[in-house]
Amino acid sequence: MSGKITNEEREEMREIFGRIDLDSDGKICDYELDQLLKDAGHPLPGFMVREIIRKLDHNKDNLISFDEFLAIIQDLRGSQIAKTFRKVINRKEGILAIGGTSELSSEGTQHSFSEEERFAFVNWINSALENDDDCKHVLPMDPNTNSLFTSVGDGIVLCKMINLSVKDTIDERTINKKKLTPFTIQENLNLALNSASAIGCHVVNIGALDLKEGKPHLVLGLLWQIIKIGLFADIELSRNEALAALLRDGETLEDLMKLSPEELLLRWANFHLENAGQPKINNFSSDIKDSRAYFHLLNQIAPKGTEEDQPRIDINMAGFSEKDDMKRAEAMLQQADRLGCRQFVTPADVVSGNPKLNLAFVANLFNKYPALTKPENEDIDWGLLEGETREERTFRNWMNSLGVTPHVNHLYGDLHDAMIILQLYDMIKVPVDWTGKVNKPPYPKLGTNMKKLENCNYAVELGKSAKFSLVGIGGQDLNDGNATLTLALVWQLMRRYTLNVLADLGEGEKVNDLTIVNWVNKTLKEAGKSHTISSFKDKEISSSLAVLELIDALQPNSINYELVKTSSLSEDDKMENAKYAISMARKIGARVYALPEDLVEVKPKMVMTVFACLMARGMKRV
């Protein structure tokens, strides 16, 4: 039963892996596997858990990476260990299985989804969009049925949720809302998927048809990514300086900036627990099952009546001494409800320690009631908090949309061991010697930085072999997080990825900037359009008229010219055109990562990607 794992199976395995990987570090340790087995009602002695780890652990680091997990599923499809993983996952309370049709499915592997997630996401969406007239035809949804999977089928709810997570990602004028047909629904789903990709969702193996058919595991997977991006948006130092209150003795802002949103949330919860004189927690799964940490957290963050716009709310701690875990969890959630924060978890989710939904619950608490005060400490270098540039955010979202692991939260800090860069080389067809040349985490305590530096040197070496322009760039620059030089390499990776897409569509023919410019002008001329471009630096591009005409040439009559400003353009007019152009490009099927500002300011690199993605759309003939 060996044989290559399909992309669909790979995505399913990634979903399963994510359920086991409680701390989202991209590795499964013996604790996490032990916890999963206990939750599933299959507790095993410690030596048996370690034996499973030993059999799966190819690189002998006592952890299972996703690649090792995938390899074992492929190698041992018919074996007891592989079956045990599936059995354990599906025995977890609330996991519903849906039979698949792949070779793997015929051997007993099924797509599965969590009833708890469906229930949580439906309630969140109902609350978030309850006043949106465009969603009245499907909302409110019943969280106890599968209505979610049909309600997202026309794309409107998905588009709205994306805009709630990252404001103005989608130009509302481009969403088809009335008298929907199969074609206009397809456009909405294209718009949603390509926009989700642009904000950093991994959608490589999800198609519009999957969403139209309401495939549960894909719908829930996409929704979780969209919701999580929104929940985590402000859990970041440059957007919330009060997080500096979480600094520990001897730490700098730089140290705090390296933490992921998950790590910051844990630090935040422990900050308040410590202030309450309570023990720390190490996770949002096993450590919160008795609800006691949550009771203390709610009591600490509840408004004390000192702010004018926030009346005092006293948390009733009576439920803390309740003997029954479920009743105690319900009492705690009733108090959370008084703060307007009874979201994502039921008492059962708390007691079972559902890591995903408890993480969302805590993130929502943080967003509503951070209860932090920015420290007035003269030793803190606030100049470090510049925040991400648009270019940095675009590159980071592009990487995450391709499914690199671990997730990239901070562009420079998360690339300093080059593991992400090496994965990107793989994706642009530059061969990587993973066994002979790459040092994989976790790194040894002694010589950690040397191992990371060796990876960075190898990444530069690969770039040179791929004919990248890397003059003056060394491995040390990547390791140090040198912004200018790291961006220079990352841009060349993104550019090569984009050009490879075109080459694949053009049967291997090499593509460069001139090829794209010529194609743009030829396509515009053949469609009888008036605009042309001389290069990606052409100042005329700032009006977005050439982009809009190209979209209309690729899909005739798609552009509503009543919405387009054409003469004596102010900066606001240009921005309105650019927003419309970027969303329309995504709507007709182009996976555009650039932002409207890139067109208005004529940023040549990003402008190139816009036209290249439209060229790819044109070559697909869809």
PDB file of N, CA and C in Angstrom, residues 250-327:
ATOM      1  N   GLY A 250      15.940  41.512  32.680  1.00  0.00           N
ATOM      2  CA  GLY A 250      17.058  41.178  31.793  1.00  0.00           C
ATOM      3  C   GLY A 250      16.678  41.076  30.331  1.00  0.00           C
ATOM      4  N   GLU A 251      15.379  41.171  30.006  1.00  0.00           N
ATOM      5  CA  GLU A 251      14.936  41.082  28.611  1.00  0.00           C
ATOM      6  C   GLU A 251      14.877  42.456  27.959  1.00  0.00           C
ATOM      7  N   THR A 252      15.038  42.467  26.656  1.00  0.00           N
ATOM      8  CA  THR A 252      14.878  43.706  25.884  1.00  0.00           C
ATOM      9  C   THR A 252      13.622  43.574  25.022  1.00  0.00           C
ATOM     10  N   LEU A 253      13.220  44.697  24.443  1.00  0.00           N
ATOM     11  CA  LEU A 253      12.087  44.659  23.520  1.00  0.00           C
ATOM     12  C   LEU A 253      12.342  43.674  22.383  1.00  0.00           C
ATOM     13  N   GLU A 254      13.597  43.592  21.961  1.00  0.00           N
ATOM     14  CA  GLU A 254      13.967  42.693  20.872  1.00  0.00           C
ATOM     15  C   GLU A 254      13.630  41.246  21.226  1.00  0.00           C
ATOM     16  N   ASP A 255      13.891  40.875  22.474  1.00  0.00           N
ATOM     17  CA  ASP A 255      13.571  39.513  22.932  1.00  0.00           C
ATOM     18  C   ASP A 255      12.068  39.257  22.846  1.00  0.00           C
ATOM     19  N   LEU A 256      11.297  40.248  23.275  1.00  0.00           N
ATOM     20  CA  LEU A 256       9.838  40.100  23.278  1.00  0.00           C
ATOM     21  C   LEU A 256       9.293  40.043  21.847  1.00  0.00           C
ATOM     22  N   MET A 257       9.929  40.791  20.961  1.00  0.00           N
ATOM     23  CA  MET A 257       9.477  40.838  19.568  1.00  0.00           C
ATOM     24  C   MET A 257       9.684  39.507  18.837  1.00  0.00           C
ATOM     25  N   LYS A 258      10.533  38.655  19.389  1.00  0.00           N
ATOM     26  CA  LYS A 258      10.790  37.361  18.743  1.00  0.00           C
ATOM     27  C   LYS A 258       9.707  36.329  19.058  1.00  0.00           C
ATOM     28  N   LEU A 259       8.870  36.627  20.059  1.00  0.00           N
ATOM     29  CA  LEU A 259       7.850  35.666  20.467  1.00  0.00           C
ATOM     30  C   LEU A 259       6.699  35.633  19.472  1.00  0.00           C
ATOM     31  N   SER A 260       6.157  34.440  19.245  1.00  0.00           N
ATOM     32  CA  SER A 260       4.991  34.291  18.369  1.00  0.00           C
ATOM     33  C   SER A 260       3.755  34.779  19.115  1.00  0.00           C
ATOM     34  N   PRO A 261       2.643  35.036  18.406  1.00  0.00           N
ATOM     35  CA  PRO A 261       1.410  35.448  19.099  1.00  0.00           C
ATOM     36  C   PRO A 261       0.985  34.425  20.157  1.00  0.00           C
ATOM     37  N   GLU A 262       1.155  33.120  19.857  1.00  0.00           N
ATOM     38  CA  GLU A 262       0.800  32.089  20.829  1.00  0.00           C
ATOM     39  C   GLU A 262       1.643  32.224  22.098  1.00  0.00           C
ATOM     40  N   GLU A 263       2.945  32.455  21.906  1.00  0.00           N
ATOM     41  CA  GLU A 263       3.839  32.601  23.064  1.00  0.00           C
ATOM     42  C   GLU A 263       3.518  33.863  23.859  1.00  0.00           C
ATOM     43  N   LEU A 264       3.175  34.935  23.153  1.00  0.00           N
ATOM     44  CA  LEU A 264       2.803  36.179  23.839  1.00  0.00           C
ATOM     45  C   LEU A 264       1.519  35.996  24.639  1.00  0.00           C
ATOM     46  N   LEU A 265       0.556  35.262  24.088  1.00  0.00           N
ATOM     47  CA  LEU A 265      -0.697  35.011  24.812  1.00  0.00           C
ATOM     48  C   LEU A 265      -0.441  34.231  26.094  1.00  0.00           C
ATOM     49  N   LEU A 266       0.432  33.233  26.009  1.00  0.00           N
ATOM     50  CA  LEU A 266       0.763  32.440  27.191  1.00  0.00           C
ATOM     51  C   LEU A 266       1.473  33.323  28.224  1.00  0.00           C
ATOM     52  N   ARG A 267       2.377  34.168  27.750  1.00  0.00           N
ATOM     53  CA  ARG A 267       3.091  35.097  28.633  1.00  0.00           C
ATOM     54  C   ARG A 267       2.085  36.061  29.300  1.00  0.00           C
ATOM     55  N   TRP A 268       1.108  36.519  28.505  1.00  0.00           N
ATOM     56  CA  TRP A 268       0.090  37.450  29.016  1.00  0.00           C
ATOM     57  C   TRP A 268      -0.759  36.785  30.101  1.00  0.00           C
ATOM     58  N   ALA A 269      -1.213  35.563  29.823  1.00  0.00           N
ATOM     59  CA  ALA A 269      -2.040  34.856  30.799  1.00  0.00           C
ATOM     60  C   ALA A 269      -1.256  34.639  32.100  1.00  0.00           C
ATOM     61  N   ASN A 270       0.005  34.260  31.972  1.00  0.00           N
ATOM     62  CA  ASN A 270       0.825  34.006  33.161  1.00  0.00           C
ATOM     63  C   ASN A 270       1.146  35.293  33.932  1.00  0.00           C
ATOM     64  N   PHE A 271       1.258  36.394  33.211  1.00  0.00           N
ATOM     65  CA  PHE A 271       1.470  37.703  33.851  1.00  0.00           C
ATOM     66  C   PHE A 271       0.325  37.981  34.828  1.00  0.00           C
ATOM     67  N   HIS A 272      -0.907  37.748  34.356  1.00  0.00           N
ATOM     68  CA  HIS A 272      -2.067  38.010  35.210  1.00  0.00           C
ATOM     69  C   HIS A 272      -2.219  36.955  36.308  1.00  0.00           C
ATOM     70  N   LEU A 273      -1.893  35.716  35.987  1.00  0.00           N
ATOM     71  CA  LEU A 273      -1.971  34.659  37.006  1.00  0.00           C
ATOM     72  C   LEU A 273      -0.961  34.918  38.130  1.00  0.00           C
ATOM     73  N   GLU A 274       0.223  35.374  37.729  1.00  0.00           N
ATOM     74  CA  GLU A 274       1.262  35.691  38.724  1.00  0.00           C
ATOM     75  C   GLU A 274       0.795  36.823  39.626  1.00  0.00           C
ATOM     76  N   ASN A 275       0.163  37.836  39.017  1.00  0.00           N
ATOM     77  CA  ASN A 275      -0.355  38.955  39.812  1.00  0.00           C
ATOM     78  C   ASN A 275      -1.453  38.506  40.775  1.00  0.00           C
ATOM     79  N   ALA A 276      -2.104  37.393  40.421  1.00  0.00           N
ATOM     80  CA  ALA A 276      -3.152  36.851  41.301  1.00  0.00           C
ATOM     81  C   ALA A 276      -2.577  35.865  42.313  1.00  0.00           C
ATOM     82  N   GLY A 277      -1.247  35.686  42.273  1.00  0.00           N
ATOM     83  CA  GLY A 277      -0.598  34.761  43.195  1.00  0.00           C
ATOM     84  C   GLY A 277      -0.855  33.303  42.854  1.00  0.00           C
ATOM     85  N   GLN A 278      -1.098  33.041  41.570  1.00  0.00           N
ATOM     86  CA  GLN A 278      -1.433  31.678  41.135  1.00  0.00           C
ATOM     87  C   GLN A 278      -0.280  31.056  40.339  1.00  0.00           C
ATOM     88  N   PRO A 279      -0.239  29.712  40.276  1.00  0.00           N
ATOM     89  CA  PRO A 279       0.823  29.061  39.499  1.00  0.00           C
ATOM     90  C   PRO A 279       0.678  29.317  38.005  1.00  0.00           C
ATOM     91  N   LYS A 280       1.795  29.235  37.316  1.00  0.00           N
ATOM     92  CA  LYS A 280       1.794  29.462  35.867  1.00  0.00           C
ATOM     93  C   LYS A 280       1.175  28.274  35.138  1.00  0.00           C
ATOM     94  N   ILE A 281       0.749  28.517  33.907  1.00  0.00           N
ATOM     95  CA  ILE A 281       0.318  27.429  33.029  1.00  0.00           C
ATOM     96  C   ILE A 281       1.331  27.320  31.886  1.00  0.00           C
ATOM     97  N   ASN A 282       1.425  26.140  31.302  1.00  0.00           N
ATOM     98  CA  ASN A 282       2.387  25.917  30.216  1.00  0.00           C
ATOM     99  C   ASN A 282       1.720  25.786  28.857  1.00  0.00           C
ATOM    100  N   ASN A 283       0.396  25.715  28.844  1.00  0.00           N
ATOM    101  CA  ASN A 283      -0.317  25.532  27.571  1.00  0.00           C
ATOM    102  C   ASN A 283      -1.775  25.900  27.760  1.00  0.00           C
ATOM    103  N   PHE A 284      -2.498  25.930  26.635  1.00  0.00           N
ATOM    104  CA  PHE A 284      -3.942  26.175  26.691  1.00  0.00           C
ATOM    105  C   PHE A 284      -4.697  24.878  26.400  1.00  0.00           C
ATOM    106  N   SER A 285      -4.157  23.779  26.876  1.00  0.00           N
ATOM    107  CA  SER A 285      -4.832  22.489  26.698  1.00  0.00           C
ATOM    108  C   SER A 285      -4.948  21.799  28.059  1.00  0.00           C
ATOM    109  N   SER A 286      -3.951  20.986  28.424  1.00  0.00           N
ATOM    110  CA  SER A 286      -4.072  20.227  29.674  1.00  0.00           C
ATOM    111  C   SER A 286      -4.097  21.119  30.915  1.00  0.00           C
ATOM    112  N   ASP A 287      -3.434  22.271  30.870  1.00  0.00           N
ATOM    113  CA  ASP A 287      -3.302  23.105  32.073  1.00  0.00           C
ATOM    114  C   ASP A 287      -4.534  23.951  32.392  1.00  0.00           C
ATOM    115  N   ILE A 288      -5.489  24.004  31.471  1.00  0.00           N
ATOM    116  CA  ILE A 288      -6.674  24.843  31.731  1.00  0.00           C
ATOM    117  C   ILE A 288      -7.945  24.006  31.891  1.00  0.00           C
ATOM    118  N   LYS A 289      -7.789  22.676  31.882  1.00  0.00           N
ATOM    119  CA  LYS A 289      -8.960  21.796  31.874  1.00  0.00           C
ATOM    120  C   LYS A 289      -9.871  21.959  33.091  1.00  0.00           C
ATOM    121  N   ASP A 290      -9.284  22.360  34.227  1.00  0.00           N
ATOM    122  CA  ASP A 290     -10.123  22.487  35.434  1.00  0.00           C
ATOM    123  C   ASP A 290     -10.749  23.879  35.567  1.00  0.00           C
ATOM    124  N   SER A 291     -10.494  24.767  34.607  1.00  0.00           N
ATOM    125  CA  SER A 291     -11.088  26.129  34.547  1.00  0.00           C
ATOM    126  C   SER A 291     -10.575  27.076  35.623  1.00  0.00           C
ATOM    127  N   ARG A 292      -9.758  26.573  36.560  1.00  0.00           N
ATOM    128  CA  ARG A 292      -9.354  27.429  37.680  1.00  0.00           C
ATOM    129  C   ARG A 292      -8.447  28.577  37.234  1.00  0.00           C
ATOM    130  N   ALA A 293      -7.520  28.280  36.302  1.00  0.00           N
ATOM    131  CA  ALA A 293      -6.665  29.361  35.783  1.00  0.00           C
ATOM    132  C   ALA A 293      -7.523  30.414  35.082  1.00  0.00           C
ATOM    133  N   TYR A 294      -8.550  29.965  34.364  1.00  0.00           N
ATOM    134  CA  TYR A 294      -9.437  30.895  33.666  1.00  0.00           C
ATOM    135  C   TYR A 294     -10.195  31.785  34.653  1.00  0.00           C
ATOM    136  N   PHE A 295     -10.683  31.206  35.745  1.00  0.00           N
ATOM    137  CA  PHE A 295     -11.380  32.016  36.759  1.00  0.00           C
ATOM    138  C   PHE A 295     -10.485  33.174  37.224  1.00  0.00           C
ATOM    139  N   HIS A 296      -9.249  32.847  37.561  1.00  0.00           N
ATOM    140  CA  HIS A 296      -8.323  33.885  38.049  1.00  0.00           C
ATOM    141  C   HIS A 296      -7.991  34.899  36.952  1.00  0.00           C
ATOM    142  N   LEU A 297      -7.839  34.416  35.718  1.00  0.00           N
ATOM    143  CA  LEU A 297      -7.544  35.321  34.596  1.00  0.00           C
ATOM    144  C   LEU A 297      -8.693  36.313  34.399  1.00  0.00           C
ATOM    145  N   LEU A 298      -9.927  35.796  34.397  1.00  0.00           N
ATOM    146  CA  LEU A 298     -11.100  36.676  34.230  1.00  0.00           C
ATOM    147  C   LEU A 298     -11.162  37.706  35.358  1.00  0.00           C
ATOM    148  N   ASN A 299     -10.871  37.263  36.557  1.00  0.00           N
ATOM    149  CA  ASN A 299     -10.924  38.161  37.712  1.00  0.00           C
ATOM    150  C   ASN A 299      -9.883  39.278  37.607  1.00  0.00           C
ATOM    151  N   GLN A 300      -8.736  38.961  37.037  1.00  0.00           N
ATOM    152  CA  GLN A 300      -7.666  39.952  36.890  1.00  0.00           C
ATOM    153  C   GLN A 300      -7.972  40.974  35.793  1.00  0.00           C
ATOM    154  N   ILE A 301      -8.554  40.519  34.693  1.00  0.00           N
ATOM    155  CA  ILE A 301      -8.717  41.422  33.538  1.00  0.00           C
ATOM    156  C   ILE A 301     -10.057  42.152  33.528  1.00  0.00           C
ATOM    157  N   ALA A 302     -11.007  41.734  34.366  1.00  0.00           N
ATOM    158  CA  ALA A 302     -12.317  42.394  34.395  1.00  0.00           C
ATOM    159  C   ALA A 302     -12.141  43.875  34.738  1.00  0.00           C
ATOM    160  N   PRO A 303     -12.891  44.755  34.063  1.00  0.00           N
ATOM    161  CA  PRO A 303     -12.767  46.200  34.315  1.00  0.00           C
ATOM    162  C   PRO A 303     -13.008  46.533  35.788  1.00  0.00           C
ATOM    163  N   LYS A 304     -12.168  47.408  36.304  1.00  0.00           N
ATOM    164  CA  LYS A 304     -12.246  47.761  37.729  1.00  0.00           C
ATOM    165  C   LYS A 304     -12.997  49.078  37.957  1.00  0.00           C
ATOM    166  N   GLY A 305     -13.528  49.646  36.854  1.00  0.00           N
ATOM    167  CA  GLY A 305     -14.292  50.884  36.986  1.00  0.00           C
ATOM    168  C   GLY A 305     -13.440  52.125  37.003  1.00  0.00           C
ATOM    169  N   THR A 306     -12.143  51.981  36.694  1.00  0.00           N
ATOM    170  CA  THR A 306     -11.245  53.139  36.719  1.00  0.00           C
ATOM    171  C   THR A 306     -11.250  53.889  35.386  1.00  0.00           C
ATOM    172  N   GLU A 307     -11.727  53.238  34.323  1.00  0.00           N
ATOM    173  CA  GLU A 307     -11.811  53.898  33.010  1.00  0.00           C
ATOM    174  C   GLU A 307     -13.239  54.411  32.814  1.00  0.00           C
ATOM    175  N   GLU A 308     -13.361  55.599  32.234  1.00  0.00           N
ATOM    176  CA  GLU A 308     -14.682  56.210  32.059  1.00  0.00           C
ATOM    177  C   GLU A 308     -15.627  55.352  31.226  1.00  0.00           C
ATOM    178  N   ASP A 309     -15.099  54.758  30.160  1.00  0.00           N
ATOM    179  CA  ASP A 309     -15.968  54.039  29.226  1.00  0.00           C
ATOM    180  C   ASP A 309     -16.164  52.571  29.606  1.00  0.00           C
ATOM    181  N   GLN A 310     -15.590  52.143  30.740  1.00  0.00           N
ATOM    182  CA  GLN A 310     -15.714  50.743  31.147  1.00  0.00           C
ATOM    183  C   GLN A 310     -16.206  50.645  32.589  1.00  0.00           C
ATOM    184  N   PRO A 311     -17.515  50.380  32.761  1.00  0.00           N
ATOM    185  CA  PRO A 311     -18.027  50.230  34.131  1.00  0.00           C
ATOM    186  C   PRO A 311     -17.423  48.996  34.801  1.00  0.00           C
ATOM    187  N   ARG A 312     -17.365  49.019  36.101  1.00  0.00           N
ATOM    188  CA  ARG A 312     -16.789  47.923  36.870  1.00  0.00           C
ATOM    189  C   ARG A 312     -17.611  46.641  36.673  1.00  0.00           C
ATOM    190  N   ILE A 313     -16.915  45.523  36.494  1.00  0.00           N
ATOM    191  CA  ILE A 313     -17.565  44.209  36.426  1.00  0.00           C
ATOM    192  C   ILE A 313     -16.874  43.303  37.435  1.00  0.00           C
ATOM    193  N   ASP A 314     -17.619  42.834  38.410  1.00  0.00           N
ATOM    194  CA  ASP A 314     -17.055  41.945  39.429  1.00  0.00           C
ATOM    195  C   ASP A 314     -17.295  40.498  39.027  1.00  0.00           C
ATOM    196  N   ILE A 315     -16.214  39.736  38.962  1.00  0.00           N
ATOM    197  CA  ILE A 315     -16.316  38.325  38.601  1.00  0.00           C
ATOM    198  C   ILE A 315     -16.734  37.522  39.833  1.00  0.00           C
ATOM    199  N   ASN A 316     -17.791  36.738  39.659  1.00  0.00           N
ATOM    200  CA  ASN A 316     -18.278  35.893  40.744  1.00  0.00           C
ATOM    201  C   ASN A 316     -17.457  34.602  40.769  1.00  0.00           C
ATOM    202  N   MET A 317     -16.675  34.426  41.833  1.00  0.00           N
ATOM    203  CA  MET A 317     -15.762  33.283  41.927  1.00  0.00           C
ATOM    204  C   MET A 317     -16.403  32.070  42.612  1.00  0.00           C
ATOM    205  N   ALA A 318     -17.704  32.130  42.851  1.00  0.00           N
ATOM    206  CA  ALA A 318     -18.357  31.037  43.583  1.00  0.00           C
ATOM    207  C   ALA A 318     -18.183  29.690  42.873  1.00  0.00           C
ATOM    208  N   GLY A 319     -18.226  29.727  41.556  1.00  0.00           N
ATOM    209  CA  GLY A 319     -18.119  28.480  40.795  1.00  0.00           C
ATOM    210  C   GLY A 319     -16.755  27.828  40.885  1.00  0.00           C
ATOM    211  N   PHE A 320     -15.783  28.564  41.372  1.00  0.00           N
ATOM    212  CA  PHE A 320     -14.402  28.052  41.461  1.00  0.00           C
ATOM    213  C   PHE A 320     -14.328  26.784  42.310  1.00  0.00           C
ATOM    214  N   SER A 321     -15.157  26.728  43.338  1.00  0.00           N
ATOM    215  CA  SER A 321     -15.091  25.594  44.260  1.00  0.00           C
ATOM    216  C   SER A 321     -16.038  24.457  43.871  1.00  0.00           C
ATOM    217  N   GLU A 322     -16.704  24.584  42.740  1.00  0.00           N
ATOM    218  CA  GLU A 322     -17.565  23.510  42.230  1.00  0.00           C
ATOM    219  C   GLU A 322     -16.745  22.234  42.048  1.00  0.00           C
ATOM    220  N   LYS A 323     -17.271  21.099  42.504  1.00  0.00           N
ATOM    221  CA  LYS A 323     -16.516  19.833  42.457  1.00  0.00           C
ATOM    222  C   LYS A 323     -16.434  19.262  41.040  1.00  0.00           C
ATOM    223  N   ASP A 324     -17.507  19.420  40.265  1.00  0.00           N
ATOM    224  CA  ASP A 324     -17.581  18.809  38.931  1.00  0.00           C
ATOM    225  C   ASP A 324     -16.913  19.704  37.883  1.00  0.00           C
ATOM    226  N   ASP A 325     -15.996  19.140  37.093  1.00  0.00           N
ATOM    227  CA  ASP A 325     -15.252  19.932  36.102  1.00  0.00           C
ATOM    228  C   ASP A 325     -16.174  20.630  35.102  1.00  0.00           C
ATOM    229  N   MET A 326     -17.179  19.905  34.610  1.00  0.00           N
ATOM    230  CA  MET A 326     -18.081  20.485  33.606  1.00  0.00           C
ATOM    231  C   MET A 326     -18.888  21.636  34.197  1.00  0.00           C
ATOM    232  N   LYS A 327     -19.380  21.446  35.415  1.00  0.00           N
ATOM    233  CA  LYS A 327     -20.167  22.511  36.052  1.00  0.00           C
ATOM    234  C   LYS A 327     -19.279  23.721  36.355  1.00  0.00           C
TER     235      LYS A 327
END
